């Protein structure tokens, strides 16, 4: 399998996942205060939304790469 076809498949899968989930969430540790041996840390949850047009664009680019002939 050529590298272009593998890239196309990765783009199609990534676009499908972007459409299915619509975003992802991650936890970020932030250190608020350090006073001597006492350390206070806060965990913040951040959400990143992926627009529908980005998922569709990835899928269209992947399908386009699959059908490109040399």
Coordinates of C-alpha atoms in Angstrom, one line a residue:
X1 CA 0.0 0.0 0.0
X2 CA 1.4 3.4 -1.0
X3 CA 2.0 6.2 1.6
X4 CA -0.6 8.4 -0.2
X5 CA -3.3 5.7 0.3
X6 CA -2.4 5.3 3.9
X7 CA -2.6 9.0 4.5
X8 CA -6.0 9.1 2.7
X9 CA -7.3 6.4 5.1
X10 CA -6.0 8.2 8.1
X11 CA -7.7 11.4 6.9
X12 CA -11.0 9.6 6.4
X13 CA -10.8 8.0 9.8
X14 CA -9.9 11.3 11.5
X15 CA -12.8 13.0 9.8
X16 CA -15.2 10.3 10.8
X17 CA -14.1 10.5 14.4
X18 CA -14.3 14.3 14.3
X19 CA -17.9 14.1 13.1
X20 CA -18.8 11.3 15.5
X21 CA -17.4 12.9 18.7
X22 CA -17.5 16.6 17.8
X23 CA -14.6 17.4 20.2
X24 CA -12.4 16.1 23.0
X25 CA -11.8 16.9 26.6
X26 CA -8.5 17.0 28.5
X27 CA -7.4 17.8 32.1
X28 CA -4.8 20.5 32.8
X29 CA -2.9 20.7 36.0
X30 CA -2.3 24.2 37.2
X31 CA -0.2 25.0 40.3
X32 CA -1.9 27.9 42.1
X33 CA 0.2 28.3 45.3
X34 CA 3.4 26.9 46.8
X35 CA 3.9 27.9 50.5
X36 CA 6.8 26.0 52.0
X37 CA 6.1 22.3 51.9
X38 CA 2.4 22.9 51.1
X39 CA 1.5 22.9 47.5
X40 CA -2.0 23.6 46.2
X41 CA -2.8 22.4 42.7
X42 CA -6.0 22.7 40.7
X43 CA -7.1 20.4 37.9
X44 CA -9.1 22.2 35.2
X45 CA -11.1 20.4 32.5
X46 CA -10.8 21.9 29.1
X47 CA -13.0 21.1 26.1
X48 CA -12.0 21.5 22.5
X49 CA -14.8 21.5 20.0
X50 CA -14.1 20.4 16.4
X51 CA -16.3 22.1 13.8
X52 CA -18.4 20.0 11.4
X53 CA -16.8 21.6 8.4
X54 CA -13.3 20.5 9.6
X55 CA -14.5 16.8 9.9
X56 CA -16.1 17.0 6.5
X57 CA -13.0 18.6 5.0
X58 CA -10.8 15.9 6.3
X59 CA -13.0 13.2 4.8
X60 CA -13.3 14.9 1.4
X61 CA -9.5 15.4 1.3
X62 CA -9.0 11.7 2.1
X63 CA -11.5 10.5 -0.5
X64 CA -9.8 12.9 -3.0
X65 CA -6.4 11.4 -2.3
X66 CA -7.8 7.9 -2.7
X67 CA -8.9 8.6 -6.3
X68 CA -5.8 10.6 -7.4
X69 CA -4.1 8.7 -10.2
X70 CA -0.5 9.1 -11.1

